[in-house]
Every structure is written in C-alpha cells, then in structure tokens.
Short mmCIF file of C-alpha atoms in Angstrom, two decimals:
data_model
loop_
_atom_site.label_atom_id
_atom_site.label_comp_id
_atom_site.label_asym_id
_atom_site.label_seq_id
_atom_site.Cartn_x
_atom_site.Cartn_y
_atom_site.Cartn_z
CA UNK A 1 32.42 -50.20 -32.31
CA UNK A 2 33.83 -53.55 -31.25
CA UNK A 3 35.90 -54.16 -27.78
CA UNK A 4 39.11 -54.14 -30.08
CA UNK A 5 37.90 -50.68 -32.04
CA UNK A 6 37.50 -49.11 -28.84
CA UNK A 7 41.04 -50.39 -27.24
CA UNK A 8 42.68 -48.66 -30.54
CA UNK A 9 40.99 -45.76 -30.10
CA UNK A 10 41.47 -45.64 -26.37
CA UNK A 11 45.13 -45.71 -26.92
CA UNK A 12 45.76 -43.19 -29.42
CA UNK A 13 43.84 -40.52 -26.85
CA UNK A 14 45.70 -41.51 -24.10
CA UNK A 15 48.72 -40.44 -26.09
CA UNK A 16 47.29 -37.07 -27.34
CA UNK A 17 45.47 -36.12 -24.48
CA UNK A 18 47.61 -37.10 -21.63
CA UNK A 19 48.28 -34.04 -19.31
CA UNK A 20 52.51 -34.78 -19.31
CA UNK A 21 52.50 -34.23 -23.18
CA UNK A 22 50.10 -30.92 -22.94
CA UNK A 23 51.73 -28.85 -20.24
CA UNK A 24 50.63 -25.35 -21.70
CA UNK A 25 46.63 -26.44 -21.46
CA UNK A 26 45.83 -25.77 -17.32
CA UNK A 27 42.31 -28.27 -18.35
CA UNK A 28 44.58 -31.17 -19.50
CA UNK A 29 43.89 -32.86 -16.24
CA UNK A 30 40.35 -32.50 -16.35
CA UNK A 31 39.75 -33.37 -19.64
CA UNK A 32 42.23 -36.68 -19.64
CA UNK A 33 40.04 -37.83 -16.78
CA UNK A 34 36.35 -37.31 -18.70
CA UNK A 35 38.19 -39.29 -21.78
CA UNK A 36 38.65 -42.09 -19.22
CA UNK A 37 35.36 -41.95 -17.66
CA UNK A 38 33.77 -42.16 -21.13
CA UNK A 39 35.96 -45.40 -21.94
CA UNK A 40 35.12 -47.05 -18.76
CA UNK A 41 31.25 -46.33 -19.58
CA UNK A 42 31.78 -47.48 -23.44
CA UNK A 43 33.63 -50.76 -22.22
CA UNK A 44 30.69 -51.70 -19.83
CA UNK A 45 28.43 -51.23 -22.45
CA UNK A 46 30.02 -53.15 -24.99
CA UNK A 47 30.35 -56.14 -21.87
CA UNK A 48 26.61 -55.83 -21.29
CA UNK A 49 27.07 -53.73 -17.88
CA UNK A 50 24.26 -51.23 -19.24
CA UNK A 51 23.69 -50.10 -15.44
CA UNK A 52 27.00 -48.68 -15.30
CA UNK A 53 26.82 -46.90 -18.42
CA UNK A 54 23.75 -45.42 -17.59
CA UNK A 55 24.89 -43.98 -14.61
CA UNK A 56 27.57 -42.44 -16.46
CA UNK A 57 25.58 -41.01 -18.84
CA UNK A 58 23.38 -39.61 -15.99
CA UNK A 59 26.64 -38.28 -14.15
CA UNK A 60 27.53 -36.19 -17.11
CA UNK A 61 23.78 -34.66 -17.70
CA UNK A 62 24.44 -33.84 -14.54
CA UNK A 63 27.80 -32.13 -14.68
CA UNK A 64 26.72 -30.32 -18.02
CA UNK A 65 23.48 -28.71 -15.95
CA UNK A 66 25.61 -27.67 -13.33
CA UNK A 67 28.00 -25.83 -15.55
CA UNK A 68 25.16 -24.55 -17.59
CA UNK A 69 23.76 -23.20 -14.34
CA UNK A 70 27.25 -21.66 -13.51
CA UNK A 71 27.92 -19.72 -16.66
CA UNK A 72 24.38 -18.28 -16.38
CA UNK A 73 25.17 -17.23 -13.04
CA UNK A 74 28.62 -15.69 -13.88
CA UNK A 75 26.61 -13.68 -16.88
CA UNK A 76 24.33 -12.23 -14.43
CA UNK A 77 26.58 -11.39 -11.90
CA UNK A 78 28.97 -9.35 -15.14
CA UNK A 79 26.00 -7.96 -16.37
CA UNK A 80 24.93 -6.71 -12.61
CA UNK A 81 28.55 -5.41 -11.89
CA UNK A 82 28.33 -4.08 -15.82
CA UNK A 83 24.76 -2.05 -15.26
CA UNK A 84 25.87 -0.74 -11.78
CA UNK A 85 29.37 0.55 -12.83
CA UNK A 86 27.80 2.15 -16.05
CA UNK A 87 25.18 3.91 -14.30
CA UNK A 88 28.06 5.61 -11.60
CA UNK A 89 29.78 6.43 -14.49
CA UNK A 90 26.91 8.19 -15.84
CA UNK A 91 26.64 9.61 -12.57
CA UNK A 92 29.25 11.89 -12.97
CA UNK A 93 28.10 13.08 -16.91
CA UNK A 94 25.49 15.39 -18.01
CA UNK A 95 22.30 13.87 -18.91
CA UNK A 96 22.83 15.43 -22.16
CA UNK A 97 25.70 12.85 -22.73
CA UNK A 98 23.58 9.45 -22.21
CA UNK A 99 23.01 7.40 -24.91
CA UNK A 100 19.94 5.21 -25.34
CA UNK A 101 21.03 1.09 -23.88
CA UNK A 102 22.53 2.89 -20.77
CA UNK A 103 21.75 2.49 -17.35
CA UNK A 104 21.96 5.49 -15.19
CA UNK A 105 20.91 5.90 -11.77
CA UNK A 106 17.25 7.48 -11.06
CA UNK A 107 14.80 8.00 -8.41
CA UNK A 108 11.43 6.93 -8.58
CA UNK A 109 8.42 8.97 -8.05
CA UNK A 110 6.05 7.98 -5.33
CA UNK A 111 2.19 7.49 -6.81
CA UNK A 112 -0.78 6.50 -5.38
CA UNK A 113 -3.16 5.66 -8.78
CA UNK A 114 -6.37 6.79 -7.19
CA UNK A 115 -5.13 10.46 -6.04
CA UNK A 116 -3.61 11.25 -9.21
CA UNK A 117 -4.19 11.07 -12.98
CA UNK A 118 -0.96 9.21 -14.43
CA UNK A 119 -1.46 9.46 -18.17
CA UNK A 120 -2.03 13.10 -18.54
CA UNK A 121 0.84 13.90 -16.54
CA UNK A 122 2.63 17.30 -17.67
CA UNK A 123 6.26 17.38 -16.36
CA UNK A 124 5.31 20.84 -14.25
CA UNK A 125 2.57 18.30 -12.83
CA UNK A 126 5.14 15.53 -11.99
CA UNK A 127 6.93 18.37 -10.26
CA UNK A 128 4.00 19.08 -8.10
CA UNK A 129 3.91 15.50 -7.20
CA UNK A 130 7.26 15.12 -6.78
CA UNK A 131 7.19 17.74 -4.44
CA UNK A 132 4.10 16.66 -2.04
CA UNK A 133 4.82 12.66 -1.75
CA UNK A 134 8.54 12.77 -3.06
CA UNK A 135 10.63 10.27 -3.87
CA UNK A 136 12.01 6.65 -3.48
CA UNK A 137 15.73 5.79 -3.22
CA UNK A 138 18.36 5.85 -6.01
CA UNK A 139 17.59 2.83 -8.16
CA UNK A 140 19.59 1.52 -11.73
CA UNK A 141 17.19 2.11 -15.02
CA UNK A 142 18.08 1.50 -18.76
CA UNK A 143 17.38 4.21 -21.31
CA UNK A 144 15.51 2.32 -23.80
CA UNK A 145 14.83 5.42 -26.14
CA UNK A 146 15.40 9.25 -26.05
CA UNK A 147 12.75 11.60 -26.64
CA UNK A 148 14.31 15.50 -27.65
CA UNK A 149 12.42 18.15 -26.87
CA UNK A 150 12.17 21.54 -26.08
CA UNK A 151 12.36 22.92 -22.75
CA UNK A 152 8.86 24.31 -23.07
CA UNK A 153 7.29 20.82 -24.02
CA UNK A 154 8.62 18.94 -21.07
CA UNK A 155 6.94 21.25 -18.30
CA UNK A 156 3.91 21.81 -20.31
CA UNK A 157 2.82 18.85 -22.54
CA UNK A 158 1.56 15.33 -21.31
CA UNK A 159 4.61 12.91 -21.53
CA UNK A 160 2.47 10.31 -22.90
CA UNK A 161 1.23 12.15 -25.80
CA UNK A 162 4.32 13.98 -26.18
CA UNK A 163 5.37 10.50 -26.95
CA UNK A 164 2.74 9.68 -29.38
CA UNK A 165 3.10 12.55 -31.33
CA UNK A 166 6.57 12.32 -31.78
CA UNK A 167 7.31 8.06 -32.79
CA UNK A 168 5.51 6.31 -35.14
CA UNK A 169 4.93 3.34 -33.68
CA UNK A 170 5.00 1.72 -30.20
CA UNK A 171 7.61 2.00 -27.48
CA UNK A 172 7.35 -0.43 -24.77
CA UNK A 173 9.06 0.04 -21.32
CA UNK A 174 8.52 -2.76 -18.80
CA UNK A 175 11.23 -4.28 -16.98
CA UNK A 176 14.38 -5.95 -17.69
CA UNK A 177 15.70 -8.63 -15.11
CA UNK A 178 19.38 -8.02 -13.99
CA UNK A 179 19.70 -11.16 -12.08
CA UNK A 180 17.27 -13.74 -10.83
CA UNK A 181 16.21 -15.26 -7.31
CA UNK A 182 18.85 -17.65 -6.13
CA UNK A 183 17.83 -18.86 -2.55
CA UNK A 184 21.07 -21.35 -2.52
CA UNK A 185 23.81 -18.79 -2.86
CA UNK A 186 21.56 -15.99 -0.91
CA UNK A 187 19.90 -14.04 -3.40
CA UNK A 188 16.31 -14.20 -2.25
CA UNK A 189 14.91 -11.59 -4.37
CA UNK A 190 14.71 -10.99 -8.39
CA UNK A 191 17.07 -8.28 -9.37
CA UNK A 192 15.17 -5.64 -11.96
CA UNK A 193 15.60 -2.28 -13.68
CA UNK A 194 12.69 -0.57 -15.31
CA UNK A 195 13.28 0.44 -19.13
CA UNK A 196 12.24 4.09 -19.78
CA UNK A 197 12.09 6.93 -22.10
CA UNK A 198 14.37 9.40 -21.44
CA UNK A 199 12.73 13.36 -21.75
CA UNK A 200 15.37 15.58 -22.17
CA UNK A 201 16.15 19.42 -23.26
CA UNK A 202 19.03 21.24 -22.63
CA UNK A 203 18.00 22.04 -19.14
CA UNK A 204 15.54 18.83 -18.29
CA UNK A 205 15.06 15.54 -17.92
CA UNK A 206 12.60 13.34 -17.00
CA UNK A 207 11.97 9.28 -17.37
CA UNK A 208 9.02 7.55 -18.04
CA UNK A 209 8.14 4.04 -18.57
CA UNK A 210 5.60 3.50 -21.05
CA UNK A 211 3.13 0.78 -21.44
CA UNK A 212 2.14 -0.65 -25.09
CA UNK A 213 -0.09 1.95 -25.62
CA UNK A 214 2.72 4.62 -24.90
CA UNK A 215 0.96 5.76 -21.75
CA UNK A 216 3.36 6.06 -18.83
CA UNK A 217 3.00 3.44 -15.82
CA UNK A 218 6.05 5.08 -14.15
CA UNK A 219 7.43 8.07 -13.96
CA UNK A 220 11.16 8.75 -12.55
CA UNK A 221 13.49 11.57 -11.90
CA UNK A 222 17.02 11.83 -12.57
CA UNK A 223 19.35 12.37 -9.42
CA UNK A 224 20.48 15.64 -8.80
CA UNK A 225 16.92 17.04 -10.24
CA UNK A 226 16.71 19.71 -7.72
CA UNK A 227 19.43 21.56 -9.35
CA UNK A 228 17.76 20.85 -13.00
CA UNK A 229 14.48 22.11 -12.54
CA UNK A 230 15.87 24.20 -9.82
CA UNK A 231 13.95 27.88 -10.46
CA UNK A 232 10.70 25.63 -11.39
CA UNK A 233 11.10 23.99 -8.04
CA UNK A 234 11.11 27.20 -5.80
CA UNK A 235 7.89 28.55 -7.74
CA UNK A 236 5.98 25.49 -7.01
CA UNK A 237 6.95 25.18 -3.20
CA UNK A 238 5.35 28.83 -3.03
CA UNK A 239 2.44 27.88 -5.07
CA UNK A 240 2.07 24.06 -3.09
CA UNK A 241 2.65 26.34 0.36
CA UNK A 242 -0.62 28.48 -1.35
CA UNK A 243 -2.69 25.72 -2.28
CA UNK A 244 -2.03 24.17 1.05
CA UNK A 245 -3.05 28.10 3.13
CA UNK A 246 -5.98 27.58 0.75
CA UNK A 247 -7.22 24.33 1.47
CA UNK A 248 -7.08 24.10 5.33
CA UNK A 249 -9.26 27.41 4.72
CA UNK A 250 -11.92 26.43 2.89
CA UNK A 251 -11.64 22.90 5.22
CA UNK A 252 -12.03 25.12 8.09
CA UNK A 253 -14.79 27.17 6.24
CA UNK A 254 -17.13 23.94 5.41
CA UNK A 255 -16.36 22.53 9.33
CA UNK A 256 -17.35 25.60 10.95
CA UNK A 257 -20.56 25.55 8.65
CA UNK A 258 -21.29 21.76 9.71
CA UNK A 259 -20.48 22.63 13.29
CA UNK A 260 -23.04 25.10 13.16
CA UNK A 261 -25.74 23.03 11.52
CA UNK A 262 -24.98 19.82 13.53
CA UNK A 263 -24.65 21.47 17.05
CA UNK A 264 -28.81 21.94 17.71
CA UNK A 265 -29.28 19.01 15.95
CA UNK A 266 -26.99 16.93 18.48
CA UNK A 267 -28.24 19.03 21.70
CA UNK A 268 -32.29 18.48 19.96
CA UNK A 269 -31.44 14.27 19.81
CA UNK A 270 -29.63 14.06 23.32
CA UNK A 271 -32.54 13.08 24.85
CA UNK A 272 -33.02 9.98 22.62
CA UNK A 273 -29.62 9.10 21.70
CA UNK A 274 -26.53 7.38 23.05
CA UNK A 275 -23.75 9.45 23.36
CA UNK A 276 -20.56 7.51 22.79
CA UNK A 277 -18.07 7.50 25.97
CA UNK A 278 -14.36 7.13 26.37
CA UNK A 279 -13.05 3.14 26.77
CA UNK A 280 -15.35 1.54 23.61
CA UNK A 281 -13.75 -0.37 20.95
CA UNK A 282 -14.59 0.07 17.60
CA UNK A 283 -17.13 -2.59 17.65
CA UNK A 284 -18.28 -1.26 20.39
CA UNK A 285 -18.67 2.50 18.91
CA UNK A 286 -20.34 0.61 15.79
CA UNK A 287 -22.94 -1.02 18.05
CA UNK A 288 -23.88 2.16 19.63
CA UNK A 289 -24.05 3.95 15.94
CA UNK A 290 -26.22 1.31 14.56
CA UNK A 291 -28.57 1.63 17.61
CA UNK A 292 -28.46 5.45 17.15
CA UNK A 293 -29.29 5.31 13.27
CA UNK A 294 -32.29 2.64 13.65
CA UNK A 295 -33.70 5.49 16.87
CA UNK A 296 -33.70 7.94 14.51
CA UNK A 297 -34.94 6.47 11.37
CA UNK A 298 -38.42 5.25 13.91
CA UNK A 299 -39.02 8.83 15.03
CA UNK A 300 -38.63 10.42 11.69
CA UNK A 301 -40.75 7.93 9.96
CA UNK A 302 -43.37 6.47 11.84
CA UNK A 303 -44.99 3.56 11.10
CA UNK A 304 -42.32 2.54 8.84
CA UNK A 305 -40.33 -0.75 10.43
CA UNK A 306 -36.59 -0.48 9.61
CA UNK A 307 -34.24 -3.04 10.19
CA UNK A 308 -30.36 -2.35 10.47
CA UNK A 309 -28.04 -5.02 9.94
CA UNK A 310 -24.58 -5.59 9.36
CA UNK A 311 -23.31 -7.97 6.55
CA UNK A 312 -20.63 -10.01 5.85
CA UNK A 313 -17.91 -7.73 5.18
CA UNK A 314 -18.72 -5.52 8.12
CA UNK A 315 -20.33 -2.78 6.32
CA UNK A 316 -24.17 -1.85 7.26
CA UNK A 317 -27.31 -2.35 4.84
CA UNK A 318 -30.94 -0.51 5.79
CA UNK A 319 -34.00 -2.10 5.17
CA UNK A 320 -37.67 -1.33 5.35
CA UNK A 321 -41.12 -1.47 3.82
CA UNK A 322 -42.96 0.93 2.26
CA UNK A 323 -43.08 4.24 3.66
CA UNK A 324 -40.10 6.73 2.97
CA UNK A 325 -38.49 7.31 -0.36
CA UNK A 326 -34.85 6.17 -0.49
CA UNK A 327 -33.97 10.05 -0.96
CA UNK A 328 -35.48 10.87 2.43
CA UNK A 329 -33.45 7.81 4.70
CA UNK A 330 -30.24 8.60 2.56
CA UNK A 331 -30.72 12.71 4.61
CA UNK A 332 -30.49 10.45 8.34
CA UNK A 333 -27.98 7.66 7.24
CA UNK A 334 -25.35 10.58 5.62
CA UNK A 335 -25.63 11.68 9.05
CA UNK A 336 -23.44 8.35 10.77
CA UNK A 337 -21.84 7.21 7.35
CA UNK A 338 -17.85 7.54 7.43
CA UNK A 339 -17.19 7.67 4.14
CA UNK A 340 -18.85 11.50 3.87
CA UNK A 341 -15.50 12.48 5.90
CA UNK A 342 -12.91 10.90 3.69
CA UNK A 343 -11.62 13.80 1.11
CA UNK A 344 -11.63 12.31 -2.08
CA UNK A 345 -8.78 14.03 -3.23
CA UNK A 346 -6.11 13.74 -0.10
CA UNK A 347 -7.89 10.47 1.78
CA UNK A 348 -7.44 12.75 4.32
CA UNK A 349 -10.83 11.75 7.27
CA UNK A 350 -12.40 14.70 9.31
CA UNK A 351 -14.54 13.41 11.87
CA UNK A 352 -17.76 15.75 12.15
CA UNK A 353 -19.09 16.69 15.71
CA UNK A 354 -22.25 14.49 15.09
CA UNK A 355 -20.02 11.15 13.96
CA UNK A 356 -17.80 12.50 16.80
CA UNK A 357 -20.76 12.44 19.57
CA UNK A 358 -23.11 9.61 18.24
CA UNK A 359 -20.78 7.35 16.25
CA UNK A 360 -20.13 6.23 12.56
CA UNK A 361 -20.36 3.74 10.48
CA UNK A 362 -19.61 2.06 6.78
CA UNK A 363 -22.94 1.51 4.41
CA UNK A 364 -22.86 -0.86 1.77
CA UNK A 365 -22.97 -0.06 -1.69
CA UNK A 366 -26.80 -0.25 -1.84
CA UNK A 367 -27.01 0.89 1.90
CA UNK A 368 -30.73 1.18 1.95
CA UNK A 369 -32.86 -1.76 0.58
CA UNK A 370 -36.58 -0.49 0.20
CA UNK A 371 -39.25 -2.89 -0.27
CA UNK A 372 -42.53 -2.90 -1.16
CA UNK A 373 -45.66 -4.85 0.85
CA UNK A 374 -48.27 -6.77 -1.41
CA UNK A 375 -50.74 -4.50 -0.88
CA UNK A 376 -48.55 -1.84 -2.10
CA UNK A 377 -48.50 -3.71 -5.09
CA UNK A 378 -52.02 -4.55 -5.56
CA UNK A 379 -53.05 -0.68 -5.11
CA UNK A 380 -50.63 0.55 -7.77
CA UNK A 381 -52.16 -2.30 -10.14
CA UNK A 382 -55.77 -0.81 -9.29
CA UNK A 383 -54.63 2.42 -10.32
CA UNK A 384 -53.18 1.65 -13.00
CA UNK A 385 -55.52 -0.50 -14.44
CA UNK A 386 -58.86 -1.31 -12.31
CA UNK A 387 -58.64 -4.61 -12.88
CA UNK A 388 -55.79 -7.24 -13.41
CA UNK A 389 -56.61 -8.81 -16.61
CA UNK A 390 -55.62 -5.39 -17.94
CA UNK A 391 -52.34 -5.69 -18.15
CA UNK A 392 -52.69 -8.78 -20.27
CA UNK A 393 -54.57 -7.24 -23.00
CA UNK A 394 -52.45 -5.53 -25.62
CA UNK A 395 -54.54 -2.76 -27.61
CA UNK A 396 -55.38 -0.66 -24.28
CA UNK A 397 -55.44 2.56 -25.67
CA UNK A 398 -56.98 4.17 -22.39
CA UNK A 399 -55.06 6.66 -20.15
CA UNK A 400 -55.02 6.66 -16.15
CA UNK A 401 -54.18 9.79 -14.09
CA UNK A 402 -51.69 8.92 -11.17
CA UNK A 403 -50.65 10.93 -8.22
CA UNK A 404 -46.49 11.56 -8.41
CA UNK A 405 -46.44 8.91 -5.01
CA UNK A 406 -47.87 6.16 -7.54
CA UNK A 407 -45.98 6.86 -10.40
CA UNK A 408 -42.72 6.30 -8.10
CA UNK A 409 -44.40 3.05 -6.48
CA UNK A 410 -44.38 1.70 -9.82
CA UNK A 411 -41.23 1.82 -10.67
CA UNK A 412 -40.19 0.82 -7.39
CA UNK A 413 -42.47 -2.23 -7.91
CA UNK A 414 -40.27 -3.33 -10.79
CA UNK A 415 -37.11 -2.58 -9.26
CA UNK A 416 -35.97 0.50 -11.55
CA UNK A 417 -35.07 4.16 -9.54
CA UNK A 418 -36.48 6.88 -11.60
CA UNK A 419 -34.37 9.07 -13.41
CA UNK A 420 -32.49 5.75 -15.20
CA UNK A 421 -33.98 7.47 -18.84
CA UNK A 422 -35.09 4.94 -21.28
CA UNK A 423 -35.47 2.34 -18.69
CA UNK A 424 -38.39 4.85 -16.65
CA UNK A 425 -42.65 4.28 -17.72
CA UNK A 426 -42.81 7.80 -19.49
CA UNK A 427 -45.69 9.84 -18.28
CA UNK A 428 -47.43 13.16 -19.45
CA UNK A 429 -47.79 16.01 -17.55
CA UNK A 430 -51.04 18.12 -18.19
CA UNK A 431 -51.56 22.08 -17.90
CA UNK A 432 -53.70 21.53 -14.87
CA UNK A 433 -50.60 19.35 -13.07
CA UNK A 434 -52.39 15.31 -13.51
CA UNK A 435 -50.14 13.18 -14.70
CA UNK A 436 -51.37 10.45 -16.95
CA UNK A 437 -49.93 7.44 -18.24
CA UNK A 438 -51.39 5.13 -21.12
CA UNK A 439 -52.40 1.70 -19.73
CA UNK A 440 -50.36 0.10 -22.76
CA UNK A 441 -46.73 2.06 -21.98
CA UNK A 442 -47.50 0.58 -18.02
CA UNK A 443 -48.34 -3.05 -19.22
CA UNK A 444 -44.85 -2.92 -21.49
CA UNK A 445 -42.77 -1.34 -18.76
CA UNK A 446 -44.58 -3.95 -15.83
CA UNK A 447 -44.29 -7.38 -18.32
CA UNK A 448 -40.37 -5.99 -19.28
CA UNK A 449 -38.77 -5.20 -15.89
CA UNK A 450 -40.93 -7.53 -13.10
CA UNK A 451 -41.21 -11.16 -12.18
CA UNK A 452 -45.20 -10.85 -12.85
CA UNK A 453 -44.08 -10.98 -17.08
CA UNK A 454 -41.52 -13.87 -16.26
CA UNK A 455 -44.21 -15.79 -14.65
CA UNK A 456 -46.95 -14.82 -17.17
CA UNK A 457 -45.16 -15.96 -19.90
CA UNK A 458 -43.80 -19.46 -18.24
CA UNK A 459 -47.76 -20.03 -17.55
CA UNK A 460 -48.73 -19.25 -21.16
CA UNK A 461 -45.48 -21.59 -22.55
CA UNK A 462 -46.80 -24.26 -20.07
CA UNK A 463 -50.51 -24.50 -21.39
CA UNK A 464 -49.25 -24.04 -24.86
#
C-alpha cells in the first residue's frame, strides 16, 4: 500500500482497537500496542528503512515461538495434573470399574531378562516372581485395552498368547510421554507412562505391555494386589519357602560331593602348588592361579609346551602344540575357571575348596587354542595318502586304514572339532575295529576346509 493507504488504515484501527473504547477485553492493551508496532515496521518499510522492519519481523517470530513454547508447556503440565488425579481417583474404585484410556496407578515388576523367560509368562508364574524379586514403586500407566477373562486363564495361560488368541490383530503398548525434559524451568528428566493391557476377571488383574508382536516386554501389578490374589499368594510363599529348603539341599548335596573329590586332590598338589594367602588383590590371586594352571597342565602332559596368557579383556586363553586333546586340558582348566561356580539360574557364585585354596580365573570363549606342528601335518598327509601329489588327483578310489589319534589330527589340521556332522571326513568302521577312510572323501574334506586348497587353487589360477 502507499504511505497515504497505510495512514487511513492506521487511523481507523486506532479508533477500533484503542483500549479506552474496549474496556470489557482485559488484551486490549496488548493488542493496541502489536497494531502499533506493526505500523511503525510497515512505515519504515515503505521509507526504505528495511533494517528496521526486519527486526520487527524477527521480534514477532520470536514472540510467536515463545508463546508456542508456553501453550505446549501449559498442555503438559494439564495433562500431567489430568493423568495423576485420574489415576488417585481410580485408586479408590475396583479394577472392575476402569475403562480402557485411563491411567491408574501400578507397580512394576522387577525382571532380570536372563533369569527368567518373559513371553511365556503365566500369571501364577508372575506371582512367583513377584514374590522372589518384588516390586518397584507406585508408578501412573494408561490402560490402552482390556483383555476379559476368566479367573482360571489369568493364573494359568501365558499372557502373551492369551492375547493372541483373543484380538485379531496387533496391540501395541510402548510408552506415552506425559511431559518432556525442560532443563530451564527444572524438569531434568522426560516424564513417561507405559501403555498396557489390562488382564482382568472378577477377582484378578494383571498389566502387561505388549510389544508389536503381542509378546509382553513388561509386566505390572495393580496396587493393593496382595489382597487380589491374596489365597494364591499364601500357597506360593509355602511352595517358594519349599523350593528354597530344596535348593540349598541339593546345593549342599553337590558341595559336600566336590569337597570330597577336591580335598586329596588339593592335599596330593600341595607340594607343587601355590597356595593363595590372606592380603592379595585380585590381580594378585589371578597371577598365582595362572601360575598354578600352567604347573599343572606340565606335569599332566609332558612334553607338551603350554603357554597361558591373558588377553585384552582380562580373561585367560591356553595354548599349546600337539600333544593333548582339547577334551583332556578342558578336565585341569574346569578346575580354576570361575564361571563353573556361577548358578545359571540364581547368578548366585559358590566358591569350591580348590578355587578357594589355589585361585580362579575367567577363560575366554575358546579358552584353549590347540595347534598343530608341521610335522604333525606332514605325518597325517603320509597316512593318508603316501605321497603328496595324492591329494591332487581326483579319481582315487583307494582306501587307507587310520588309527582313531589320526583321524582326529585331521580334522584338527583343518580346523573343524569332530562331532560338527556334515562338516566331519566320514570314516568306516570295520568288524575287526580299523577304521578306513577313502583317499577321495580326505582330498574333498582337506581342499574344502584348509589353507593347502586356497593356495592350490591360487597356484593353478596363476599358471593358467
């Protein structure tokens, strides 16, 4: 518009909007004064002042974020105040009375995923866990669906196929955010509430919240469940307070038995071993294992050079040449290795008298690393095949009888353990005990698994 447009226009809104002729509107004020800030910016930009403008246009961006901001604050902070008050409502109801979008209060159940099976979960099982680990505070959740059943098919049936078999297609749980981080006004931490399936009979409840594939991630319990499942609870105490008698006996049982096997063995090796004294650190008490295990592996298997090392990641790797089968160093190192007293089932360790008195240790994954010497290698090839050039011949129809030690050497000369099925050199086993095996099966199996094909083949592709 032109300078006089805008003077006309300017006029007429200072007439309608200013605050003395709109005393019922409290925003008069406010609103009369960002009518004049938007003239001022207009006029400069008619007069060429386009720096002024822009920082006008700039100061109201500004403004409009910061309200923006503001309302999405205040909409958190009702819907907080909203979930919270709703779910101390529903405090005081019967579960029977929720309704699925409410939030009620609920107590998680504490899991650790490696102890217990999640998915398969009965809700007599959940009890059982509930009971053992227990469970965290009261926190807000929203009922995203309800699941009816009978009494019977909550405390027997797996949630998560109870919930397959009942809904057609997939319910997804997850998390829905309450109120976000806000460092500036002191909220440090996002605000969430899981969504779960609500469980339910006329005596039960139970949440869950299910992934896509309706298994349950999470499982939690309503407050006040004691007095739900109250009769259930009593029976499994007594049968948890069983299973408990139970285990320390049979724990008690298998240490007595290793007490008695490992006591001559510790007072036949006190002579040659270190016996670990009070005041070592643990690096210390590794040291004197490791020194321990490598004195034992020498007098067991003589001639036989071990090395024991420790790798990166502090755990310890054996190594040797020839000599014993992995089987046979795996009986000494079981003897030192820590992880044989962990229970799988409780992570509960039980130091046993040897570990106690010699020391213990943490073996790799592939805690023995058995090698094999060239000559090693060259007599299994002579064996096999008298000569060399055998193996690169391909109609040898001719059978060779091993011995059992140099049917293992070849597959450890290839890198394979026996007992790995289609991947083993198969063999025949005669009336009289031989055991052959056709020169063509060994020349496959060698020029499949080993280096000796790779570098076979590269030769041929080179003269080629």
């Amino acid at each position: 518009m032109t300078q006089e447009q805008l003077e006309q226009e300017h006029r007429k809104l200072v007439i309608k909007m200013h605050p003395d002729r709109n005393p019922d509107n409290p925003n008069a004020t406010a609103e009369f004064q960002e009518m004049q800030s938007q003239y001022e910016e207009r006029k400069a930009e008619l007069n060429g002042d386009y720096s002024k403008a822009r920082k006008g246009r700039e100061r109201r961006e500004r403004e409009d974020r910061e309200r923006r901001e503001r309302e999405r604050r205040e909409q958190e902070r009702r819907k907080k105040e909203m979930a919270i008050d709703q779910a101390r409502k529903n405090k005081q109801r019967s579960h029977l009375e929720w309704k699925q979008g409410e939030y009620v209060y609920a107590r998680m159940v504490n899991f650790t995923r490696s102890m217990f099976e999640w998915d398969n979960l009965s809700g007599d099982e959940l009890l059982h866990v509930v009971i053992k680990m227990g469970v965290k505070e009261e926190t807000v959740v929203r009922i995203e669906h309800i699941v009816e059943c009978q009494s019977f098919d909550i405390l027997n049936a797996s949630l998560s196929k109870l919930l397959n078999s009942m809904e057609t297609g997939c319910i997804y749980g997850g998390r829905e955010t309450l109120q976000d981080a806000d460092p500036a006004n002191g909220i440090y931490k996002k605000q969430t509430v899981g969504k779960v399936v609500m469980f339910r009979s006329e005596q039960y409840c139970v949440f869950g919240n299910p992934m896509g594939d309706q298994t349950i991630s999470d499982y939690y319990m309503p407050v006040g469940y004691e007095t739900l499942f109250g009769s259930q609870i009593d029976r499994i105490k007594a049968h948890i307070a069983y299973e408990e008698q139970e285990k320390a006996r049979l724990e008690a049982e298998r240490m007595a038995r290793i007490e008695a096997e490992q006591r001559p063995m510790i007072a036949e090796w006190e002579p040659k071993l270190i016996a670990l004294s009070r005041g070592l650190t643990a690096k210390e008490q590794k040291e004197v294992a490791m020194s321990n295990l490598k004195t034992m592996l020498k007098a067991k298997f003589p001639g036989a050079k071990f090395t024991v090392k420790s790798d990166r990641y502090g755990d310890v790797v054996v190594r040797w040449e020839d000599g014993p089968t992995w089987q046979a160093v795996r009986e000494v190192t079981k003897l030192f290795d820590a992880w044989e007293a962990i229970d799988a089932k409780t992570g509960n360790q039980t130091l046993t008298p040897w570990m106690e008195h010699y020391g213990r240790m943490c073996f790799s994954v592939t805690e023995t690393e058995r090698k094999m010497s060239v000559l090693t290698k060259a007599r299994i090839l002579q064996q096999l095949g008298s000569v060399t050039e055998a193996f690169t011949t391909s109609a040898i129809d001719d059978e060779v009888t091993v011995s059992d030690f140099d049917w293992l050497m070849l597959h450890l000369l290839v890198g394979i353990e026996i007992g790995k099925g289609n991947q083993e050199c198969m063999s025949t086993i005669h009336a009289d005990g031989r055991r052959t095996v056709a020169i063509n099966a060994a020349v496959n199996f060698i020029f499949s698994h080993s280096d000796y094909c790779k570098q076979t083949k590269a030769k041929k592709a080179k003269s080629a």
